[in-house]
């Protein structure tokens, strides 16, 4: 799904085959150096508490177009603008609604992205021409310091190739983007491991577009009624979805992914049903199966741990040249919801099947 954004300078071609600078967030000067690259219109991958982001100056149209190129992301998919203060947030949004104060006080900085009416200063390329902009104030100290040192709002999607599994380590981001970005700021593993909750405040009832570590229950406590967007309506073209990132196959490994319900015996049956296939599993600790490869996922029911290891597991299994990856689906509680949503999208919704008496 290549796209060729227009209006890029001729020097731009060389950017797709560049030396990517590896910087450690622990090293003196690395944040300043990264901020300098952002100010100069370059691309820097950086850690947040959710996943790594691929950042550029959100107010520089050409810089933002480079993100689309590096990720091979279609121009209709808008990106999140990251800020390091309330003041910076207010410089990109127009007329924040009444609920904004409460949300800011309760959840920011943190893993919550708000979709709000945008200011004219935000270029259309960032928002895919929408009248709204998605904004997030990350809690990760490295992300905060980078944005503050840049002195600019930073547009940043997850630092992976479009449609693929989001990166939770610097190595993951480099596996997808080495040679396509100016620098990566290594800040170790991301604590949460799944992307931020996206909440649309531009609708009459606040609408969750993507589930994440800030849960519907928490948002309801703060706001009253909160709806969840139904990503199941896939008959509509992607461009028309409330959040384009809600597309069907997304967050996906290359290997086919099949899901089972959350019981050990269903997973075992699903593997046994496929004796001729090379099957790998995202395996809850202590569950007993014989598979060609199993990734020790963490204790079943410990959703925060399972969320933090989800993408590392999918990426690891994807390297094993398997015919199939099998994973059990968490229940709809807490972060289990976010994991479910990602797994369903990664599987293209082949809600299996697997091991069920059919
Ligand atoms: O945790 C995160 O949110 C990470 C880190 C880097 O902050 N970022 C991230 O960005 O996941 P990205 O681009 O991979 O996902 C942003 C999602 C997409 O599904 C996009 O369609 C949606 O937010 N989005 C962005 N702007 C929007 C808008 N104006 N209206 C509706 N959806 C929007
Ligand atoms: Mg993404």
Short mmCIF file of C-alpha atoms and ligand atoms in Angstrom, two decimals:
data_model
loop_
_atom_site.label_atom_id
_atom_site.label_comp_id
_atom_site.label_asym_id
_atom_site.label_seq_id
_atom_site.Cartn_x
_atom_site.Cartn_y
_atom_site.Cartn_z
CA UNK A 1 0.00 0.00 0.00
CA UNK A 2 2.65 2.49 -1.04
CA UNK A 3 1.91 6.12 -1.22
CA UNK A 4 3.88 8.92 -2.68
CA UNK A 5 3.18 12.14 -0.85
CA UNK A 6 3.68 15.10 -3.08
CA UNK A 7 5.66 18.17 -2.21
CA UNK A 8 8.75 16.47 -0.83
CA UNK A 9 12.13 18.02 -1.59
CA UNK A 10 14.34 16.21 -4.17
CA UNK A 11 16.84 15.27 -1.44
CA UNK A 12 14.10 13.19 0.02
CA UNK A 13 14.86 10.02 -1.94
CA UNK A 14 18.12 9.53 -0.12
CA UNK A 15 16.23 9.48 3.13
CA UNK A 16 14.85 6.02 2.44
CA UNK A 17 18.34 4.57 2.62
CA UNK A 18 20.00 6.40 5.46
CA UNK A 19 22.18 5.57 8.42
CA UNK A 20 19.93 5.36 11.47
CA UNK A 21 21.63 6.82 14.52
CA UNK A 22 21.24 4.68 17.65
CA UNK A 23 21.12 6.75 20.82
CA UNK A 24 20.68 5.62 24.39
CA UNK A 25 18.27 7.72 26.41
CA UNK A 26 20.68 7.24 29.35
CA UNK A 27 23.53 9.04 27.58
CA UNK A 28 24.20 12.69 28.21
CA UNK A 29 23.09 14.84 25.34
CA UNK A 30 21.03 12.14 23.57
CA UNK A 31 17.72 13.87 24.27
CA UNK A 32 19.05 17.23 23.06
CA UNK A 33 20.50 15.60 19.96
CA UNK A 34 17.17 13.89 19.19
CA UNK A 35 15.28 17.13 19.78
CA UNK A 36 17.64 18.84 17.33
CA UNK A 37 16.75 16.23 14.68
CA UNK A 38 13.02 16.81 15.29
CA UNK A 39 13.49 20.59 15.03
CA UNK A 40 15.43 20.13 11.78
CA UNK A 41 12.55 18.17 10.23
CA UNK A 42 13.90 14.65 10.80
CA UNK A 43 12.39 11.46 12.20
CA UNK A 44 13.20 10.01 15.63
CA UNK A 45 11.77 6.81 17.12
CA UNK A 46 11.30 7.16 20.88
CA UNK A 47 9.87 5.21 23.82
CA UNK A 48 6.53 5.92 25.45
CA UNK A 49 4.82 3.96 28.25
CA UNK A 50 2.62 2.20 25.65
CA UNK A 51 4.73 1.46 22.54
CA UNK A 52 7.57 3.17 20.64
CA UNK A 53 6.48 6.12 18.52
CA UNK A 54 7.99 7.51 15.32
CA UNK A 55 8.15 11.25 15.88
CA UNK A 56 8.40 14.34 13.70
CA UNK A 57 7.57 18.03 14.13
CA UNK A 58 3.75 18.00 13.92
CA UNK A 59 3.71 21.53 12.51
CA UNK A 60 6.07 20.69 9.62
CA UNK A 61 4.15 19.20 6.73
CA UNK A 62 7.21 17.82 4.97
CA UNK A 63 8.53 16.17 8.14
CA UNK A 64 5.15 14.50 8.71
CA UNK A 65 5.07 13.24 5.13
CA UNK A 66 8.36 11.47 5.82
CA UNK A 67 6.64 9.48 8.57
CA UNK A 68 4.06 8.23 6.09
CA UNK A 69 6.86 7.22 3.69
CA UNK A 70 9.01 5.48 6.31
CA UNK A 71 6.05 3.48 7.62
CA UNK A 72 4.42 2.93 4.24
CA UNK A 73 1.30 4.30 5.91
CA UNK A 74 -1.63 5.34 3.73
CA UNK A 75 -2.34 9.08 3.73
CA UNK A 76 -5.92 8.57 4.95
CA UNK A 77 -4.77 7.34 8.38
CA UNK A 78 -4.37 10.33 10.74
CA UNK A 79 -1.76 10.36 13.49
CA UNK A 80 -1.55 11.31 17.14
CA UNK A 81 0.07 14.60 18.18
CA UNK A 82 2.16 14.21 21.35
CA UNK A 83 2.64 17.07 23.79
CA UNK A 84 4.56 17.64 27.01
CA UNK A 85 2.27 20.15 28.72
CA UNK A 86 -1.30 21.34 28.90
CA UNK A 87 -0.24 24.59 27.29
CA UNK A 88 1.21 22.75 24.30
CA UNK A 89 -1.94 20.64 24.07
CA UNK A 90 -4.08 23.76 23.97
CA UNK A 91 -1.96 25.15 21.14
CA UNK A 92 -3.17 22.38 18.81
CA UNK A 93 -6.81 21.92 19.86
CA UNK A 94 -9.69 24.35 19.47
CA UNK A 95 -12.56 24.71 21.93
CA UNK A 96 -11.92 21.77 24.26
CA UNK A 97 -15.32 20.55 25.55
CA UNK A 98 -16.46 20.69 29.18
CA UNK A 99 -15.28 17.12 29.91
CA UNK A 100 -11.71 17.97 28.98
CA UNK A 101 -10.68 19.42 32.37
CA UNK A 102 -11.70 16.32 34.25
CA UNK A 103 -10.01 13.98 31.78
CA UNK A 104 -6.83 15.99 31.81
CA UNK A 105 -6.77 15.98 35.61
CA UNK A 106 -7.52 12.27 35.94
CA UNK A 107 -5.53 10.69 33.11
CA UNK A 108 -2.88 13.03 31.77
CA UNK A 109 -0.05 12.45 31.39
CA UNK A 110 -0.87 8.82 30.58
CA UNK A 111 -2.06 6.26 28.05
CA UNK A 112 -5.11 8.23 26.87
CA UNK A 113 -5.49 9.93 23.49
CA UNK A 114 -8.28 12.47 23.00
CA UNK A 115 -9.83 13.33 19.64
CA UNK A 116 -10.75 17.03 19.73
CA UNK A 117 -11.47 19.84 17.26
CA UNK A 118 -8.16 20.98 15.78
CA UNK A 119 -6.49 24.34 15.46
CA UNK A 120 -5.63 25.61 11.99
CA UNK A 121 -1.93 25.38 12.91
CA UNK A 122 -2.07 21.59 12.62
CA UNK A 123 -1.43 20.66 8.97
CA UNK A 124 -4.03 18.55 7.18
CA UNK A 125 -1.45 15.86 6.50
CA UNK A 126 -1.39 15.07 10.25
CA UNK A 127 -5.15 14.66 10.57
CA UNK A 128 -5.80 13.23 7.10
CA UNK A 129 -7.89 16.28 6.37
CA UNK A 130 -10.17 15.84 9.37
CA UNK A 131 -11.48 18.70 11.49
CA UNK A 132 -10.28 16.86 14.59
CA UNK A 133 -6.84 16.08 15.97
CA UNK A 134 -5.84 13.20 18.25
CA UNK A 135 -3.68 14.42 21.16
CA UNK A 136 -1.73 12.57 23.81
CA UNK A 137 0.49 13.62 26.73
CA UNK A 138 2.68 10.56 27.32
CA UNK A 139 3.77 9.65 30.85
CA UNK A 140 7.17 8.23 29.83
CA UNK A 141 9.92 10.58 31.09
CA UNK A 142 12.04 10.15 27.93
CA UNK A 143 9.08 11.03 25.69
CA UNK A 144 8.29 14.04 27.87
CA UNK A 145 11.88 15.27 27.85
CA UNK A 146 12.20 14.81 24.09
CA UNK A 147 9.02 16.75 23.34
CA UNK A 148 9.85 19.48 25.86
CA UNK A 149 13.40 19.83 24.50
CA UNK A 150 12.03 20.08 20.94
CA UNK A 151 9.63 22.75 22.12
CA UNK A 152 7.21 21.40 19.51
CA UNK A 153 4.17 19.13 19.37
CA UNK A 154 5.39 15.80 17.98
CA UNK A 155 3.31 13.78 15.53
CA UNK A 156 3.97 10.11 16.21
CA UNK A 157 2.30 6.93 15.12
CA UNK A 158 3.62 3.64 16.46
CA UNK A 159 7.13 2.99 15.11
CA UNK A 160 6.30 -0.05 12.97
CA UNK A 161 5.56 -0.62 9.31
CA UNK A 162 1.91 0.04 8.63
CA UNK A 163 -0.45 -2.73 9.67
CA UNK A 164 2.21 -4.66 11.53
CA UNK A 165 2.81 -5.36 15.19
CA UNK A 166 3.66 -2.27 17.26
CA UNK A 167 7.18 -2.09 18.76
CA UNK A 168 7.73 -2.38 22.50
CA UNK A 169 11.54 -2.30 22.32
CA UNK A 170 14.06 -0.31 20.29
CA UNK A 171 15.06 -3.55 18.53
CA UNK A 172 11.46 -4.03 17.32
CA UNK A 173 11.37 -0.50 15.91
CA UNK A 174 14.73 -0.99 14.17
CA UNK A 175 13.61 -4.30 12.69
CA UNK A 176 10.93 -2.36 10.78
CA UNK A 177 12.54 1.04 10.24
CA UNK A 178 16.35 0.77 10.24
CA UNK A 179 17.71 2.86 7.38
CA UNK A 180 14.45 4.76 6.98
CA UNK A 181 14.63 7.11 9.97
CA UNK A 182 17.24 9.52 11.29
CA UNK A 183 17.58 8.18 14.81
CA UNK A 184 16.22 5.93 17.50
CA UNK A 185 16.29 6.85 21.15
CA UNK A 186 16.53 3.61 23.11
CA UNK A 187 14.74 3.81 26.45
CA UNK A 188 14.30 0.08 27.09
CA UNK A 189 11.06 -1.87 27.14
CA UNK A 190 7.67 -0.16 27.16
CA UNK A 191 5.81 -0.74 30.40
CA UNK A 192 2.22 -1.09 29.14
CA UNK A 193 2.84 -2.70 25.77
CA UNK A 194 -0.42 -1.90 23.96
CA UNK A 195 -1.29 1.44 22.38
CA UNK A 196 -3.17 4.19 24.21
CA UNK A 197 -6.93 4.28 24.62
CA UNK A 198 -8.36 6.58 21.92
CA UNK A 199 -11.42 8.56 23.06
CA UNK A 200 -13.39 10.70 20.64
CA UNK A 201 -14.79 13.76 22.41
CA UNK A 202 -16.12 15.34 19.24
CA UNK A 203 -19.28 13.21 19.37
CA UNK A 204 -22.36 13.79 21.58
CA UNK A 205 -21.52 10.75 23.71
CA UNK A 206 -17.77 10.21 24.23
CA UNK A 207 -16.76 7.27 22.07
CA UNK A 208 -13.88 4.84 22.63
CA UNK A 209 -12.27 4.24 19.24
CA UNK A 210 -9.51 1.99 20.56
CA UNK A 211 -9.29 0.18 23.91
CA UNK A 212 -6.21 0.59 26.05
CA UNK A 213 -4.87 0.88 29.58
CA UNK A 214 -7.38 3.61 30.48
CA UNK A 215 -10.50 1.48 30.61
CA UNK A 216 -14.12 2.19 29.76
CA UNK A 217 -15.01 1.82 33.46
CA UNK A 218 -12.46 4.47 34.44
CA UNK A 219 -13.74 6.82 31.75
CA UNK A 220 -17.33 6.24 32.81
CA UNK A 221 -16.45 7.20 36.37
CA UNK A 222 -15.11 10.49 35.07
CA UNK A 223 -17.67 11.20 32.34
CA UNK A 224 -20.83 9.20 32.85
CA UNK A 225 -21.92 7.56 29.62
CA UNK A 226 -19.14 6.34 27.32
CA UNK A 227 -19.75 4.30 24.17
CA UNK A 228 -17.41 1.87 22.44
CA UNK A 229 -17.08 2.05 18.66
CA UNK A 230 -18.10 -1.11 16.91
CA UNK A 231 -15.19 -2.09 14.73
CA UNK A 232 -17.20 -5.09 13.58
CA UNK A 233 -18.95 -3.05 10.93
CA UNK A 234 -16.38 -3.73 8.29
CA UNK A 235 -18.61 -3.24 5.33
CA UNK A 236 -17.73 0.42 5.26
CA UNK A 237 -14.58 1.56 3.49
CA UNK A 238 -11.68 2.27 5.84
CA UNK A 239 -11.66 5.95 5.01
CA UNK A 240 -15.21 6.20 6.38
CA UNK A 241 -14.57 4.54 9.72
CA UNK A 242 -14.71 6.77 12.80
CA UNK A 243 -11.07 5.84 13.36
CA UNK A 244 -9.33 4.60 10.24
CA UNK A 245 -6.89 2.54 12.31
CA UNK A 246 -9.84 0.31 13.17
CA UNK A 247 -9.34 -1.53 9.92
CA UNK A 248 -9.72 -5.25 9.89
CA UNK A 249 -6.26 -6.83 9.74
CA UNK A 250 -3.94 -4.68 11.81
CA UNK A 251 -1.36 -5.11 14.55
CA UNK A 252 -0.66 -8.28 12.62
CA UNK A 253 2.16 -10.81 12.36
CA UNK A 254 2.83 -12.22 8.87
CA UNK A 255 2.00 -15.71 10.08
CA UNK A 256 -1.65 -16.65 10.18
CA UNK A 257 -3.13 -16.22 13.65
CA UNK A 258 -5.94 -18.36 15.03
CA UNK A 259 -7.69 -17.62 18.33
CA UNK A 260 -9.22 -19.94 20.88
CA UNK A 261 -11.41 -19.21 23.88
CA UNK A 262 -9.57 -18.69 27.15
CA UNK A 263 -9.39 -22.33 28.26
CA UNK A 264 -6.28 -24.50 28.35
CA UNK A 265 -8.06 -27.54 26.96
CA UNK A 266 -9.40 -25.64 23.95
CA UNK A 267 -5.90 -24.51 23.10
CA UNK A 268 -4.55 -28.06 23.48
CA UNK A 269 -7.31 -29.37 21.22
CA UNK A 270 -6.59 -26.69 18.64
CA UNK A 271 -2.95 -27.77 18.45
CA UNK A 272 -3.82 -31.49 18.37
CA UNK A 273 -6.26 -30.90 15.54
CA UNK A 274 -3.37 -29.82 13.35
CA UNK A 275 -0.78 -32.60 13.55
CA UNK A 276 0.66 -31.80 10.13
CA UNK A 277 1.13 -28.10 10.72
CA UNK A 278 3.98 -26.27 12.37
CA UNK A 279 2.06 -24.52 15.11
CA UNK A 280 3.33 -21.92 17.56
CA UNK A 281 1.49 -20.62 20.61
CA UNK A 282 1.25 -17.52 22.73
CA UNK A 283 1.18 -19.71 25.80
CA UNK A 284 0.02 -18.72 29.28
CA UNK A 285 2.56 -19.83 31.89
CA UNK A 286 1.97 -23.35 33.14
CA UNK A 287 -0.28 -24.42 30.27
CA UNK A 288 0.93 -27.68 28.83
CA UNK A 289 1.10 -28.20 25.12
CA UNK A 290 3.56 -29.57 22.64
CA UNK A 291 3.95 -27.02 19.93
CA UNK A 292 6.73 -26.30 17.45
CA UNK A 293 7.35 -23.04 19.33
CA UNK A 294 5.77 -21.54 22.39
CA UNK A 295 6.24 -18.10 23.83
CA UNK A 296 5.90 -17.96 27.60
CA UNK A 297 3.29 -15.22 27.71
CA UNK A 298 2.73 -14.80 31.47
CA UNK A 299 0.13 -15.88 34.03
CA UNK A 300 -3.35 -16.17 32.52
CA UNK A 301 -5.56 -13.50 34.09
CA UNK A 302 -2.64 -11.16 34.78
CA UNK A 303 -3.73 -8.85 31.95
CA UNK A 304 -1.15 -6.10 32.53
CA UNK A 305 1.72 -8.61 32.17
CA UNK A 306 0.10 -10.30 29.18
CA UNK A 307 -0.45 -6.90 27.53
CA UNK A 308 3.17 -5.90 28.09
CA UNK A 309 4.42 -9.13 26.46
CA UNK A 310 1.84 -9.46 23.67
CA UNK A 311 3.73 -7.79 20.83
CA UNK A 312 7.11 -9.22 21.82
CA UNK A 313 5.46 -12.66 21.69
CA UNK A 314 3.83 -12.10 18.31
CA UNK A 315 7.08 -10.79 16.84
CA UNK A 316 9.11 -13.68 18.30
CA UNK A 317 6.69 -16.31 16.98
CA UNK A 318 6.57 -14.59 13.61
CA UNK A 319 10.30 -15.26 13.21
CA UNK A 320 9.92 -19.00 13.69
CA UNK A 321 8.67 -19.86 10.18
CA UNK A 322 5.46 -21.39 11.46
CA UNK A 323 2.33 -22.33 9.53
CA UNK A 324 0.16 -20.94 12.24
CA UNK A 325 0.17 -19.09 15.56
CA UNK A 326 -2.52 -19.96 18.10
CA UNK A 327 -3.45 -17.67 21.00
CA UNK A 328 -6.19 -17.78 23.64
CA UNK A 329 -8.49 -14.74 23.88
CA UNK A 330 -8.57 -12.92 27.25
CA UNK A 331 -11.85 -12.12 28.94
CA UNK A 332 -13.40 -8.67 28.77
CA UNK A 333 -11.99 -7.23 31.96
CA UNK A 334 -9.49 -4.41 32.39
CA UNK A 335 -6.59 -4.62 29.95
CA UNK A 336 -7.98 -7.96 28.75
CA UNK A 337 -10.25 -5.91 26.48
CA UNK A 338 -7.36 -4.17 24.77
CA UNK A 339 -5.54 -7.49 24.23
CA UNK A 340 -8.73 -9.03 22.80
CA UNK A 341 -9.20 -6.15 20.42
CA UNK A 342 -5.60 -6.37 19.15
CA UNK A 343 -5.70 -10.17 18.77
CA UNK A 344 -8.99 -10.02 16.88
CA UNK A 345 -7.54 -7.47 14.51
CA UNK A 346 -4.27 -9.36 14.15
CA UNK A 347 -6.22 -12.50 13.23
CA UNK A 348 -8.41 -10.75 10.71
CA UNK A 349 -11.15 -11.94 13.02
CA UNK A 350 -10.81 -15.63 12.40
CA UNK A 351 -12.40 -16.12 15.79
CA UNK A 352 -11.86 -19.74 15.79
CA UNK A 353 -12.90 -22.40 15.18
CA UNK A 354 -9.93 -23.76 16.88
CA UNK A 355 -10.63 -26.69 19.14
CA UNK A 356 -14.31 -25.83 19.49
CA UNK A 357 -16.73 -28.68 19.04
CA UNK A 358 -18.15 -27.72 15.70
O1 LIG B 1 0.01 4.58 22.41
C1 LIG B 1 -0.12 5.18 21.35
O2 LIG B 1 -1.15 5.80 21.07
C2 LIG B 1 1.07 5.17 20.36
C3 LIG B 1 2.22 5.94 21.03
C4 LIG B 1 3.37 6.11 20.08
O3 LIG B 1 1.75 7.15 21.51
N1 LIG B 1 0.68 5.74 19.11
C5 LIG B 1 -0.14 5.11 18.24
O4 LIG B 1 -0.37 5.81 17.06
O5 LIG B 1 -0.65 4.03 18.45
P1 LIG B 1 -1.01 5.14 15.78
O6 LIG B 1 -0.87 6.16 14.70
O7 LIG B 1 -0.38 3.83 15.52
O8 LIG B 1 -2.51 5.00 16.12
C6 LIG B 1 -3.33 6.15 16.18
C7 LIG B 1 -4.76 5.79 16.04
C8 LIG B 1 -5.07 5.30 14.64
O9 LIG B 1 -5.98 4.23 14.76
C9 LIG B 1 -5.72 6.51 13.99
O10 LIG B 1 -6.59 6.14 12.97
C10 LIG B 1 -6.42 7.16 15.17
O11 LIG B 1 -5.56 6.96 16.26
N2 LIG B 1 -6.60 8.60 14.97
C11 LIG B 1 -5.66 9.55 14.84
N3 LIG B 1 -6.22 10.76 14.62
C12 LIG B 1 -7.56 10.58 14.62
C13 LIG B 1 -8.68 11.46 14.43
N4 LIG B 1 -8.53 12.75 14.22
N5 LIG B 1 -9.91 10.91 14.49
C14 LIG B 1 -10.06 9.58 14.71
N6 LIG B 1 -9.04 8.70 14.88
C15 LIG B 1 -7.81 9.19 14.83
MG1 LIG B 2 -0.05 1.93 14.93
#
